[in-house]
Coordinates of C-alpha atoms in Angstrom, one line a residue:
X811 CA -19.3 -47.5 -21.8
X812 CA -18.7 -47.6 -18.1
X813 CA -17.9 -43.9 -17.4
X814 CA -17.5 -44.4 -13.7
X815 CA -14.5 -46.7 -14.3
X816 CA -12.6 -43.9 -16.1
X817 CA -13.7 -41.2 -13.7
X818 CA -12.3 -43.2 -10.8
X819 CA -9.1 -43.7 -12.7
X820 CA -8.7 -40.0 -13.0
X821 CA -9.5 -39.6 -9.3
X822 CA -6.9 -42.2 -8.4
X823 CA -4.3 -40.4 -10.5
X824 CA -5.1 -37.1 -8.7
X825 CA -4.8 -39.0 -5.3
X826 CA -1.4 -40.5 -6.4
X827 CA 0.3 -37.4 -7.7
X828 CA -1.4 -34.8 -5.6
X829 CA -2.2 -36.9 -2.6
X830 CA -2.5 -34.4 0.2
X831 CA -2.2 -30.7 1.0
X832 CA 1.4 -31.3 2.2
X833 CA 2.6 -33.2 -0.9
X834 CA 1.4 -31.1 -3.8
X835 CA 3.9 -29.9 -6.5
X836 CA 4.1 -26.3 -5.2
X837 CA 4.3 -27.5 -1.6
X838 CA 7.4 -29.5 -2.5
X839 CA 8.9 -26.6 -4.5
X840 CA 8.3 -24.1 -1.6
X841 CA 9.6 -26.6 0.9
X842 CA 12.9 -27.2 -0.8
X843 CA 13.3 -23.8 -2.5
X844 CA 11.4 -21.7 0.1
X845 CA 12.4 -18.2 -1.2
X846 CA 13.7 -16.3 -4.2
X847 CA 15.2 -13.8 -1.8
X848 CA 19.0 -14.5 -1.9
X849 CA 19.4 -12.9 1.6
X850 CA 17.6 -16.0 3.0
X851 CA 19.9 -18.6 1.4
X852 CA 22.8 -18.4 3.9
X853 CA 22.8 -17.8 7.7
X854 CA 22.3 -15.9 9.8
X855 CA 18.6 -16.2 8.9
X856 CA 16.0 -13.5 9.7
X857 CA 13.5 -14.3 12.4
X858 CA 9.8 -13.6 12.0
X859 CA 7.1 -13.4 14.7
X860 CA 3.5 -12.2 14.5
X861 CA 0.5 -10.9 16.3
X862 CA -2.6 -11.8 14.3
X863 CA -6.1 -10.4 14.9
X864 CA -5.3 -8.8 18.3
X865 CA -4.9 -12.1 20.1
X866 CA -3.1 -14.8 18.2
X867 CA 0.6 -14.8 18.9
X868 CA 3.2 -16.6 16.8
X869 CA 6.7 -16.6 18.2
X870 CA 10.0 -16.5 16.4
X871 CA 10.3 -20.2 16.9
X872 CA 6.7 -20.8 15.5
X873 CA 5.0 -21.5 18.8
X874 CA 1.3 -20.4 18.7
X875 CA -0.8 -19.2 21.7
X876 CA -3.7 -16.9 22.3
X877 CA -3.6 -13.8 24.5
X878 CA -5.3 -10.4 24.7
X879 CA -5.0 -8.0 27.6
X880 CA -5.8 -4.5 28.9
X881 CA -2.2 -3.3 29.4
X882 CA 1.1 -2.7 27.6
X883 CA 3.5 -5.6 27.0
X884 CA 7.0 -6.1 25.7
X885 CA 6.7 -8.0 22.4
X886 CA 10.4 -8.3 21.8
X887 CA 13.5 -6.8 23.3
X888 CA 17.2 -7.1 22.7
X889 CA 18.4 -8.6 26.0
X890 CA 22.1 -8.3 25.0
X891 CA 22.8 -4.7 24.1
X892 CA 19.3 -3.2 24.5
X893 CA 19.3 -1.9 20.9
X894 CA 15.6 -2.3 20.4
X895 CA 12.3 -2.8 22.3
X896 CA 8.9 -3.3 20.7
X897 CA 5.9 -2.7 23.0
X898 CA 2.2 -3.6 22.3
X899 CA -0.5 -1.3 23.8
X900 CA -4.0 -2.7 24.3
X901 CA -7.0 -0.6 25.0
X902 CA -8.6 -0.9 28.4
X903 CA -11.8 -2.6 27.3
X904 CA -12.2 -6.0 28.9
X905 CA -15.2 -7.0 26.7
X906 CA -13.5 -6.0 23.4
X907 CA -9.7 -6.0 23.8
X908 CA -7.9 -4.5 20.8
X909 CA -4.4 -3.5 20.0
X910 CA -4.3 0.3 20.4
X911 CA -0.8 1.0 19.2
X912 CA 2.7 -0.4 18.7
X913 CA 5.8 1.4 20.0
X914 CA 9.3 0.8 18.6
X915 CA 12.2 2.1 20.7
X916 CA 15.4 2.4 18.7
X917 CA 18.6 4.3 19.5
X918 CA 16.8 6.9 21.7
X919 CA 13.9 7.3 19.2
X920 CA 10.4 6.2 20.1
X921 CA 8.1 5.6 17.1
X922 CA 4.4 4.9 17.9
X923 CA 1.8 3.8 15.4
X924 CA -1.8 3.7 16.4
X925 CA -4.9 1.9 14.9
X926 CA -5.6 4.9 12.6
X927 CA -2.0 4.7 11.2
X928 CA -1.2 8.0 12.9
X929 CA 2.5 8.2 13.9
X930 CA 4.2 9.8 16.8
X931 CA 8.0 10.2 17.1
X932 CA 9.1 10.9 20.7
X933 CA 5.5 11.7 21.5
X934 CA 5.1 14.3 18.7
X935 CA 2.7 13.8 15.8
X936 CA 4.7 13.1 12.6
X937 CA 3.7 12.4 9.0
X938 CA 5.4 9.7 6.9
X939 CA 8.0 9.1 5.6
X940 CA 10.2 9.6 8.6
X941 CA 14.0 9.2 8.5
X942 CA 16.7 9.5 11.2
X943 CA 20.0 8.0 10.2
X944 CA 19.4 4.4 9.4
X945 CA 16.0 4.5 11.2
X946 CA 13.0 4.9 8.9
X947 CA 9.2 4.7 9.0
X948 CA 7.4 4.5 5.7
X949 CA 3.9 3.7 4.4
X950 CA 3.2 0.9 1.9
X951 CA -0.5 0.3 1.1
X952 CA -2.2 -0.1 4.5
X953 CA 1.1 -1.1 6.2
X954 CA 3.4 1.2 8.2
X955 CA 6.9 -0.2 8.2
X956 CA 9.5 0.8 10.8
X957 CA 13.1 -0.2 10.2
X958 CA 16.5 0.0 11.8
X959 CA 18.6 -0.7 8.8
X960 CA 18.9 -4.5 8.3
X961 CA 18.6 -5.3 12.0
X962 CA 14.9 -4.9 12.7
X963 CA 11.7 -4.4 10.8
X964 CA 8.3 -3.9 12.4
X965 CA 5.2 -3.8 10.3
X966 CA 1.8 -2.5 11.5
X967 CA -1.3 -3.2 9.5
X968 CA -4.2 -2.3 11.8
X969 CA -6.8 -2.5 9.1
X970 CA -6.1 -6.2 8.8
X971 CA -5.1 -6.8 12.4
X972 CA -1.5 -7.8 11.5
X973 CA 1.6 -6.9 13.5
X974 CA 4.9 -8.4 12.7
X975 CA 8.5 -8.2 14.0
X976 CA 11.5 -9.4 11.9
X977 CA 15.0 -9.4 13.4
X978 CA 18.4 -10.1 12.0
X979 CA 19.9 -13.6 12.6
X980 CA 22.6 -11.8 14.6
X981 CA 20.1 -11.5 17.4
X982 CA 19.7 -15.3 17.7
X983 CA 19.3 -16.2 21.3
X984 CA 19.3 -12.6 22.5
X985 CA 15.6 -11.7 22.5
X986 CA 12.8 -12.1 25.0
X987 CA 9.2 -11.0 25.4
X988 CA 5.8 -12.2 24.3
X989 CA 7.3 -13.3 20.9
X990 CA 9.7 -15.7 22.5
X991 CA 13.5 -16.2 22.7
X992 CA 14.4 -16.9 19.0
X993 CA 16.8 -19.7 19.6
X994 CA 15.1 -22.4 17.5
X995 CA 13.7 -24.0 20.7
X996 CA 9.9 -23.5 21.0
X997 CA 9.8 -25.2 24.4
X998 CA 11.3 -22.1 26.1
X999 CA 9.4 -19.4 24.3
X1000 CA 7.2 -18.8 27.3
X1001 CA 10.2 -17.5 29.4
X1002 CA 9.0 -14.8 31.7
X1003 CA 10.9 -11.6 32.6
X1004 CA 12.5 -13.5 35.6
X1005 CA 14.0 -16.0 33.2
X1006 CA 11.6 -18.8 34.3
X1007 CA 10.0 -21.1 31.8
X1008 CA 6.3 -21.5 32.3
X1009 CA 3.3 -23.0 30.6
X1010 CA 0.9 -20.5 32.2
X1011 CA 0.1 -18.0 29.5
X1012 CA -1.4 -15.5 31.9
X1013 CA 1.5 -15.6 34.3
X1014 CA 4.0 -15.4 31.4
X1015 CA 2.3 -12.3 29.8
X1016 CA 1.8 -10.6 33.1
X1017 CA 5.6 -10.7 33.7
X1018 CA 6.1 -8.7 30.5
X1019 CA 3.6 -6.0 31.4
X1020 CA 5.0 -2.5 31.4
X1021 CA 3.6 1.0 31.8
X1022 CA 3.1 3.6 34.4
X1023 CA -0.7 3.5 34.8
X1024 CA -2.3 0.9 37.0
X1025 CA -3.6 -1.9 34.9
X1026 CA -5.3 -5.2 35.8
X1027 CA -3.6 -7.6 33.5
X1028 CA -5.2 -10.9 32.6
X1029 CA -5.8 -13.0 29.5
X1030 CA -9.0 -11.8 27.8
X1031 CA -8.5 -13.9 24.6
X1032 CA -11.2 -16.3 23.4
X1033 CA -9.8 -19.6 24.6
X1034 CA -13.0 -21.7 24.2
X1035 CA -12.4 -25.1 22.7
X1036 CA -13.5 -25.8 19.1
X1037 CA -16.5 -28.1 18.7
X1038 CA -15.6 -30.3 15.7
X1039 CA -19.3 -30.9 15.1
X1040 CA -19.8 -27.1 14.6
X1041 CA -20.4 -26.1 11.0
X1042 CA -18.3 -23.0 11.4
X1043 CA -15.3 -25.2 12.4
X1044 CA -15.9 -27.4 9.4
X1045 CA -16.1 -24.4 7.0
X1046 CA -13.0 -22.7 8.4
X1047 CA -11.0 -25.9 8.3
X1048 CA -12.0 -26.7 4.7
X1049 CA -11.1 -23.1 3.6
X1050 CA -7.7 -23.1 5.2
X1051 CA -6.5 -26.7 5.1
X1052 CA -8.2 -28.5 2.2
X1053 CA -6.0 -29.8 -0.6
X1054 CA -7.6 -27.4 -3.0
X1055 CA -7.1 -24.4 -0.8
X1056 CA -5.4 -21.3 -2.2
X1057 CA -3.0 -21.6 0.7
X1058 CA -1.8 -25.1 0.0
X1059 CA 1.6 -24.0 -1.5
X1060 CA 2.6 -22.8 2.0
X1061 CA 1.5 -25.8 4.0
X1062 CA 5.0 -27.1 4.3
X1063 CA 6.2 -23.8 5.9
X1064 CA 3.3 -22.6 8.0
X1065 CA 0.8 -24.9 9.7
X1066 CA -2.6 -23.8 8.5
X1067 CA -4.4 -25.8 11.2
X1068 CA -3.2 -23.1 13.7
X1069 CA -5.3 -20.5 11.8
X1070 CA -8.5 -22.5 12.0
X1071 CA -9.0 -21.4 15.5
X1072 CA -8.4 -17.8 14.4
X1073 CA -11.1 -18.1 11.8
X1074 CA -13.6 -19.7 14.3
X1075 CA -12.8 -17.0 16.8
X1076 CA -13.5 -14.2 14.3
X1077 CA -16.9 -15.7 13.5
X1078 CA -17.7 -16.3 17.2
X1079 CA -16.6 -13.0 18.8
X1080 CA -16.4 -10.4 16.1
X1081 CA -20.0 -10.8 14.8
X1082 CA -19.0 -11.3 11.2
X1083 CA -20.1 -13.9 8.6
X1084 CA -18.3 -17.2 8.2
X1085 CA -16.9 -16.0 4.8
X1086 CA -15.5 -12.8 6.3
X1087 CA -14.0 -14.8 9.1
X1088 CA -12.4 -17.1 6.6
X1089 CA -11.0 -14.2 4.6
X1090 CA -9.5 -12.5 7.7
X1091 CA -7.8 -15.7 8.8
X1092 CA -6.7 -16.3 5.2
X1093 CA -5.1 -12.8 5.1
X1094 CA -3.2 -13.6 8.2
X1095 CA -2.0 -16.9 6.8
X1096 CA -1.0 -15.3 3.5
X1097 CA 0.9 -12.6 5.3
X1098 CA 3.0 -15.1 7.3
X1099 CA 3.7 -17.1 4.2
X1100 CA 4.8 -13.9 2.3
X1101 CA 7.2 -13.0 5.0
X1102 CA 8.8 -16.4 4.6
X1103 CA 9.2 -15.8 0.9
X1104 CA 6.2 -17.8 -0.4
X1105 CA 3.7 -16.0 -2.6
X1106 CA 0.1 -17.1 -1.9
X1107 CA -2.9 -15.6 -3.7
X1108 CA -6.0 -14.3 -2.1
X1109 CA -9.3 -16.0 -3.1
X1110 CA -11.4 -13.7 -5.3
X1111 CA -14.3 -13.7 -2.9
X1112 CA -12.1 -12.2 -0.2
X1113 CA -11.0 -9.2 -2.4
X1114 CA -13.8 -6.6 -2.5
X1115 CA -14.1 -3.0 -3.7
X1116 CA -16.5 -0.4 -2.6
X1117 CA -18.3 1.8 -5.1
X1118 CA -19.2 5.4 -4.2
X1119 CA -22.7 6.9 -3.6
X1120 CA -24.0 3.7 -1.9
X1121 CA -23.7 1.7 -5.2
X1122 CA -22.5 -1.3 -3.2
X1123 CA -19.4 -3.5 -3.5
X1124 CA -18.2 -6.3 -5.7
X1125 CA -15.5 -8.9 -5.7
X1126 CA -12.3 -9.5 -7.7
X1127 CA -12.9 -10.9 -11.2
X1128 CA -16.0 -8.8 -11.8
X1129 CA -16.4 -5.6 -13.8
X1130 CA -19.0 -3.0 -13.3
X1131 CA -20.0 0.1 -15.3
X1132 CA -20.2 3.3 -13.2
X1133 CA -22.1 6.2 -14.6
X1134 CA -21.6 9.8 -13.6
X1135 CA -23.7 11.5 -10.9
X1136 CA -24.3 15.2 -10.8
X1137 CA -24.2 15.4 -7.0
X1138 CA -21.1 15.2 -4.9
X1139 CA -18.6 15.6 -7.8
X1140 CA -14.9 15.8 -7.0
X1141 CA -11.3 15.2 -7.9
X1142 CA -8.5 13.1 -6.6
X1143 CA -5.1 14.9 -7.1
X1144 CA -1.7 13.4 -6.5
X1145 CA 1.5 15.4 -6.6
X1146 CA 4.6 13.5 -7.7
X1147 CA 7.7 15.3 -6.5
X1148 CA 11.3 14.6 -7.3
X1149 CA 13.3 15.1 -4.1
X1150 CA 16.1 17.3 -5.4
X1151 CA 17.4 20.8 -4.9
X1152 CA 15.7 22.3 -8.0
X1153 CA 12.4 21.8 -6.2
X1154 CA 13.5 23.6 -3.0
X1155 CA 10.5 26.0 -3.5
X1156 CA 8.1 23.2 -3.0
X1157 CA 8.6 22.9 0.8
X1158 CA 7.2 26.4 1.4
X1159 CA 4.9 26.9 -1.6
X1160 CA 3.4 23.5 -2.6
X1161 CA 0.6 23.8 0.0
X1162 CA -0.3 27.2 -1.6
X1163 CA -0.4 25.5 -5.0
X1164 CA -2.7 22.8 -3.7
X1165 CA -5.0 25.3 -2.0
X1166 CA -5.2 27.4 -5.1
X1167 CA -6.0 24.3 -7.2
X1168 CA -8.7 23.2 -4.7
X1169 CA -10.3 26.6 -4.9
X1170 CA -10.4 26.5 -8.7
X1171 CA -11.9 23.0 -8.6
X1172 CA -14.6 24.1 -6.2
X1173 CA -15.4 27.1 -8.3
X1174 CA -15.9 24.6 -11.2
X1175 CA -18.4 22.6 -9.2
X1176 CA -16.0 19.8 -8.0
X1177 CA -16.3 20.1 -4.3
X1178 CA -15.3 16.7 -2.9
X1179 CA -11.6 16.9 -3.5
X1180 CA -8.7 14.9 -2.0
X1181 CA -5.0 15.5 -2.3
X1182 CA -2.0 13.1 -1.9
X1183 CA 1.7 13.1 -2.6
X1184 CA 4.4 10.7 -3.8
X1185 CA 8.1 11.6 -3.7
X1186 CA 10.9 9.9 -5.6
X1187 CA 14.7 10.2 -5.9
X1188 CA 17.6 8.5 -7.5
X1189 CA 19.7 7.0 -4.8
X1190 CA 22.7 5.5 -6.6
X1191 CA 21.4 2.4 -8.4
X1192 CA 18.2 2.3 -6.2
X1193 CA 15.2 4.4 -7.1
X1194 CA 12.8 5.2 -4.2
X1195 CA 9.2 6.1 -4.4
X1196 CA 7.6 7.1 -1.1
X1197 CA 4.1 7.8 0.0
X1198 CA 3.6 11.0 2.0
X1199 CA 0.8 10.8 4.5
X1200 CA -1.7 13.5 5.6
X1201 CA -2.9 12.9 9.2
X1202 CA -1.9 9.2 8.7
X1203 CA -3.8 8.7 5.5
X1204 CA -2.7 8.6 1.8
X1205 CA -5.3 11.2 0.8
X1206 CA -6.2 14.3 2.8
X1207 CA -7.9 17.6 2.7
X1208 CA -6.1 20.4 0.8
X1209 CA -6.1 22.5 3.9
X1210 CA -3.7 19.9 5.5
X1211 CA -1.5 19.4 2.5
X1212 CA 1.4 21.2 4.1
X1213 CA 1.8 18.2 6.3
X1214 CA 2.6 16.1 3.3
X1215 CA 5.2 18.5 2.1
X1216 CA 7.0 18.9 5.5
X1217 CA 8.9 15.7 5.1
X1218 CA 10.2 16.4 1.6
X1219 CA 14.0 16.1 1.5
X1220 CA 14.9 18.7 -1.2
X1221 CA 18.6 19.1 -0.7
X1222 CA 19.8 16.2 -2.9
X1223 CA 21.5 16.8 -6.2
X1224 CA 19.6 15.5 -9.2
X1225 CA 20.4 11.8 -9.8
X1226 CA 17.9 10.9 -12.5
X1227 CA 15.1 9.3 -10.5
X1228 CA 12.8 6.9 -12.2
X1229 CA 9.9 9.1 -13.4
X1230 CA 8.0 6.2 -14.9
X1231 CA 8.1 4.2 -11.6
X1232 CA 7.0 7.3 -9.7
X1233 CA 4.0 7.9 -11.9
X1234 CA 3.0 4.3 -11.7
X1235 CA 3.2 4.5 -7.9
X1236 CA 0.9 7.5 -8.0
X1237 CA -1.5 5.8 -10.4
X1238 CA -1.8 3.0 -7.9
X1239 CA -3.3 5.3 -5.3
X1240 CA -6.8 4.4 -4.1
X1241 CA -8.6 6.7 -6.6
X1242 CA -12.4 6.7 -6.3
X1243 CA -14.7 5.8 -9.2
X1244 CA -16.5 8.7 -10.8
X1245 CA -14.0 11.5 -9.9
X1246 CA -11.5 13.5 -12.0
X1247 CA -8.0 12.0 -11.7
X1248 CA -5.2 14.5 -11.7
X1249 CA -1.4 14.0 -11.5
X1250 CA 1.0 16.9 -11.0
X1251 CA 4.6 16.0 -11.7
X1252 CA 7.6 18.0 -10.5
X1253 CA 10.7 16.5 -12.0
X1254 CA 14.2 17.9 -11.7
X1255 CA 16.3 15.5 -13.8
X1256 CA 15.7 15.3 -17.5
X1257 CA 12.9 13.0 -18.5
X1258 CA 14.2 10.4 -20.9
X1259 CA 13.0 7.2 -22.4
X1260 CA 9.8 6.3 -24.3
X1261 CA 6.8 7.0 -22.2
X1262 CA 4.3 6.5 -25.0
X1263 CA 2.7 3.4 -23.6
X1264 CA 2.4 4.9 -20.2
X1265 CA 0.7 7.9 -21.8
X1266 CA -1.9 5.6 -23.4
X1267 CA -2.5 3.9 -20.1
X1268 CA -3.0 7.1 -18.2
X1269 CA -5.3 8.5 -20.9
X1270 CA -7.5 5.4 -21.1
X1271 CA -7.9 5.4 -17.3
X1272 CA -8.9 9.0 -17.2
X1273 CA -5.7 10.5 -15.7
X1274 CA -4.6 14.0 -16.7
X1275 CA -1.0 14.9 -16.1
X1276 CA 0.5 18.4 -15.5
X1277 CA 4.2 19.0 -15.4
X1278 CA 5.9 21.8 -13.5
X1279 CA 9.6 22.0 -14.1
X1280 CA 12.3 24.3 -15.5
X1281 CA 11.3 25.5 -19.0
X1282 CA 12.5 28.2 -21.4
X1283 CA 9.4 29.9 -22.6
X1284 CA 11.1 33.2 -23.3
X1285 CA 9.4 35.3 -26.0
X1286 CA 10.3 38.9 -27.0
X1287 CA 12.4 40.9 -24.6
X1288 CA 13.7 40.1 -21.2
X1289 CA 11.0 40.0 -18.6
X1290 CA 13.2 39.7 -15.6
X1291 CA 12.1 43.1 -14.4
X1292 CA 8.5 42.2 -14.6
X1293 CA 8.1 43.7 -18.1
X1294 CA 4.6 43.7 -19.5
X1295 CA 3.7 42.8 -23.1
X1296 CA 3.5 46.5 -24.0
X1297 CA 7.3 46.6 -23.6
X1298 CA 7.8 43.7 -25.9
X1299 CA 8.2 41.0 -23.2
X1300 CA 5.6 38.4 -22.3
X1301 CA 5.7 36.3 -19.1
X1302 CA 4.8 32.8 -20.2
X1303 CA 3.8 30.5 -17.3
X1304 CA 2.9 27.4 -19.2
X1305 CA 1.5 25.8 -22.3
X1306 CA -0.9 23.0 -23.3
X1307 CA -1.7 21.5 -26.7
X1308 CA -3.6 24.6 -27.9
X1309 CA -2.6 27.8 -26.1
X1310 CA -0.1 29.5 -23.9
X1311 CA -0.8 30.6 -20.4
X1312 CA 0.6 34.0 -19.7
X1313 CA 0.2 37.0 -17.3
X1314 CA -3.3 38.4 -17.4
X1315 CA -2.4 41.4 -19.6
X1316 CA -1.3 39.1 -22.4
X1317 CA -4.2 36.6 -22.1
X1318 CA -5.9 37.9 -25.2
X1319 CA -2.9 37.0 -27.3
X1320 CA -2.5 33.5 -25.9
X1321 CA -3.2 31.7 -29.1
X1322 CA -1.0 34.0 -31.1
X1323 CA 1.9 33.6 -28.6
X1324 CA 1.4 29.8 -28.6
X1325 CA 2.0 29.8 -32.4
X1326 CA 5.4 31.4 -32.0
X1327 CA 6.6 29.0 -29.3
X1328 CA 8.6 25.8 -29.8
X1329 CA 7.0 22.7 -28.2
X1330 CA 8.3 22.0 -24.7
X1331 CA 11.1 19.4 -24.8
X1332 CA 11.4 16.1 -22.9
X1333 CA 9.4 12.9 -22.5
X1334 CA 7.5 14.3 -19.5
X1335 CA 6.3 17.3 -21.4
X1336 CA 5.1 15.1 -24.3
X1337 CA 3.4 12.7 -21.8
X1338 CA 1.6 15.6 -20.2
X1339 CA 0.3 16.9 -23.5
X1340 CA -0.7 13.4 -24.6
X1341 CA -3.1 13.3 -21.6
X1342 CA -4.6 16.7 -22.4
X1343 CA -2.5 18.2 -19.6
X1344 CA -0.1 21.1 -19.5
X1345 CA 3.5 22.1 -18.9
X1346 CA 4.4 25.0 -16.6
X1347 CA 7.7 26.7 -15.8
X1348 CA 8.7 26.3 -12.2
X1349 CA 11.0 29.3 -12.4
X1350 CA 8.1 31.5 -11.5
X1351 CA 7.7 29.7 -8.2
X1352 CA 11.1 31.1 -7.2
X1353 CA 9.7 34.6 -7.6
X1354 CA 7.9 36.5 -4.9
X1355 CA 4.7 38.6 -4.6
X1356 CA 2.6 39.3 -7.7
X1357 CA 4.5 37.1 -10.1
X1358 CA 4.1 34.0 -8.0
X1359 CA 0.4 34.7 -7.2
X1360 CA -0.3 35.1 -10.9
X1361 CA 1.5 31.8 -11.7
X1362 CA -0.5 30.0 -9.0
X1363 CA -3.8 31.3 -10.4
X1364 CA -2.8 30.5 -13.9
X1365 CA -1.8 26.9 -13.1
X1366 CA -4.9 26.3 -10.9
X1367 CA -7.2 27.6 -13.6
X1368 CA -5.7 25.3 -16.2
X1369 CA -5.7 22.3 -13.8
X1370 CA -9.4 22.9 -13.0
X1371 CA -10.3 23.4 -16.7
X1372 CA -9.0 20.0 -17.6
X1373 CA -10.4 18.2 -14.6
X1374 CA -13.5 16.3 -15.9
X1375 CA -15.5 13.7 -14.1
X1376 CA -16.0 10.7 -16.4
X1377 CA -19.5 10.1 -17.9
X1378 CA -18.9 6.4 -17.7
X1379 CA -16.2 4.1 -16.3
X1380 CA -15.8 0.3 -16.4
X1381 CA -14.4 -0.6 -13.0
X1382 CA -12.7 -3.9 -11.9
X1383 CA -11.5 -5.0 -8.5
X1384 CA -8.0 -6.3 -7.9
X1385 CA -5.9 -7.5 -5.0
X1386 CA -3.6 -4.6 -4.1
X1387 CA -0.8 -7.1 -3.1
X1388 CA -1.9 -7.2 0.6
X1389 CA -5.3 -8.9 0.1
X1390 CA -7.3 -5.7 0.1
X1391 CA -9.4 -4.6 -2.8
X1392 CA -8.0 -2.0 -5.3
X1393 CA -10.4 -0.3 -7.6
X1394 CA -9.2 0.2 -11.2
X1395 CA -11.5 2.2 -13.5
X1396 CA -11.2 2.6 -17.2
X1397 CA -13.0 5.2 -19.4
X1398 CA -15.8 3.6 -21.3
X1399 CA -15.1 5.7 -24.4
X1400 CA -11.3 5.7 -24.5
X1401 CA -9.6 5.6 -27.9
X1402 CA -7.1 2.8 -27.3
X1403 CA -9.0 -0.3 -28.3
X1404 CA -6.0 -2.6 -27.5
X1405 CA -6.4 -1.6 -23.8
X1406 CA -9.8 -3.3 -23.5
X1407 CA -9.4 -6.4 -21.3
X1408 CA -5.8 -5.5 -20.8
X1409 CA -5.0 -4.0 -17.4
X1410 CA -1.3 -3.5 -16.9
X1411 CA -0.1 -5.6 -13.9
X1412 CA 1.6 -2.6 -12.3
X1413 CA -1.8 -0.8 -12.2
X1414 CA -3.5 -3.8 -10.6
X1415 CA -0.9 -4.3 -7.9
X1416 CA 2.7 -3.4 -7.1
X1417 CA 3.3 -6.6 -5.2
X1418 CA 2.1 -9.5 -7.4
X1419 CA 4.9 -11.9 -8.0
X1420 CA 5.5 -14.5 -10.8
X1421 CA 5.4 -17.2 -8.2
X1422 CA 2.0 -16.0 -7.1
X1423 CA 0.7 -16.4 -10.6
X1424 CA 2.0 -20.0 -10.8
X1425 CA 0.3 -20.7 -7.4
X1426 CA -2.9 -19.4 -8.9
X1427 CA -2.5 -21.8 -11.8
X1428 CA -1.8 -24.6 -9.3
X1429 CA -5.0 -23.9 -7.4
X1430 CA -7.1 -23.9 -10.6
X1431 CA -5.5 -27.2 -11.7
X1432 CA -6.2 -28.9 -8.4
X1433 CA -9.7 -27.6 -8.3
X1434 CA -10.5 -28.7 -11.8
X1435 CA -9.2 -32.2 -11.1
X1436 CA -11.4 -32.6 -8.1
X1437 CA -14.1 -35.0 -9.2
X1438 CA -16.9 -36.7 -7.1
X1439 CA -16.7 -40.4 -6.3
X1440 CA -18.7 -42.4 -8.9
X1441 CA -20.3 -45.7 -8.2
X1442 CA -18.7 -48.5 -10.3
X1443 CA -22.0 -49.6 -11.7
X1444 CA -22.7 -46.2 -13.2

């Protein structure tokens, strides 16, 4: 049997039906049906422009050029009504030019985001989220997103070197700056501030230089020509433009060839390996495709997760067991707060609650502790879950937790926010391996629906949930005057699955009191008890003096009691939706056997789309059909 004959027939079939990167099945689909976003179906169409890796510029009309400077430059400006200006600040290092910050000027508000994701509003340090009318600045994964309603969106992702500007189609023909004129005519994108078209990149960019300090503006970008015989060029081109590339579904929308130079430049100037250079350029390409509505996956070798205690890193698709270490134990704690008037006490007292809990954890031997916050609210038919930053980061020191609480908007009436989505958002935080994982939920609206499956997921992944909301734990007489148990009244702060938590004078009767109580009501309470957590009555946080202090101590003691570092975890690495690694760790000894090898998609990533899954299958199909040429006489 002449095997070569049949192998070459298969090869010919592949060549015929998947002939090139630009004629694959998914390229065709994405070319003629470019987006599932209905807002992009009819004009005016949103314009997108990008700065990639500090020096690769992509204009609104898809012109590519390379520039890096030492000054500040206008990226984009509304030349009609001056409704917005976006400014790019570089550092003043000629040998290593980097984007230092991005400033967005909107309606008299100046929002600046630096490389550390720290934000200033009108030159004053501000934590996210920030809102002023229709202007907002929020955090999503490593991205800071600044918006002016539907008119303008600026995204800053300094960790990946990605900066993007999206403008409404109503600004067509009204913009200017380093990102061009947005009139569907690439030839005039290098129009300087004097309205002159030029092909001199340095002269063009110098004309858009702004700032009060003296700055010697010149082009410091790597503009060296690529040597086609160079192995780095070959590897970069194969990774980005080959027919089996992960990125092939987007070839019809974004020219991958333009990113080859970016890949080569990373390897040549940043001192990184070829693989890391490929991955950086791939992240940039994927981001541009995503903003055009095309879901492209990240190659598994580009998604890495770091294990603690110098245990190394590993890539997506791999699982590792992590055993407990007796040194450097800690906890990651995330508060989940419904933004409603019933939690008005949280603005002034939540920091005290976090501090008290941190002290209790430290007393238990958990000294390396981090705190974070997610807020949520029902806004008509739209539920919002927002990350609150602490010094620009999603986790922070408990001593700075007040900064996360300052931007809570607690004047809304309760509108039944989506508790399940808020808890999922919190569980997606970058929790470390080997630490105790604690969620503290502060709901206002009644918890409804079946949260049983969520409870199993939280338990199997080592989360312990505590709920603080309005409860009715009354027992005996009226304790409104601070009555003690010797007068027949007992102040009950909270309960768990085995005991009541009361004022200190009644602590010896905790088990007896618990037996006389009805179980707390609501899905959230049942969820907390299912994770070996507790339910506490927020009414005591409205009190002052001794009662509130006792409540804080009682809650903190119970929170620390249940916080346990896992003896063993099985950790896997996943794409967080932006191309960065997201560590997901499951207890080795959890009780839910059906959870093995089943990680809920929401826990892996909040951004993975169905189209992205199909694109993965497309890549696997094309790769599997790649066969070597076989000599006919074989």
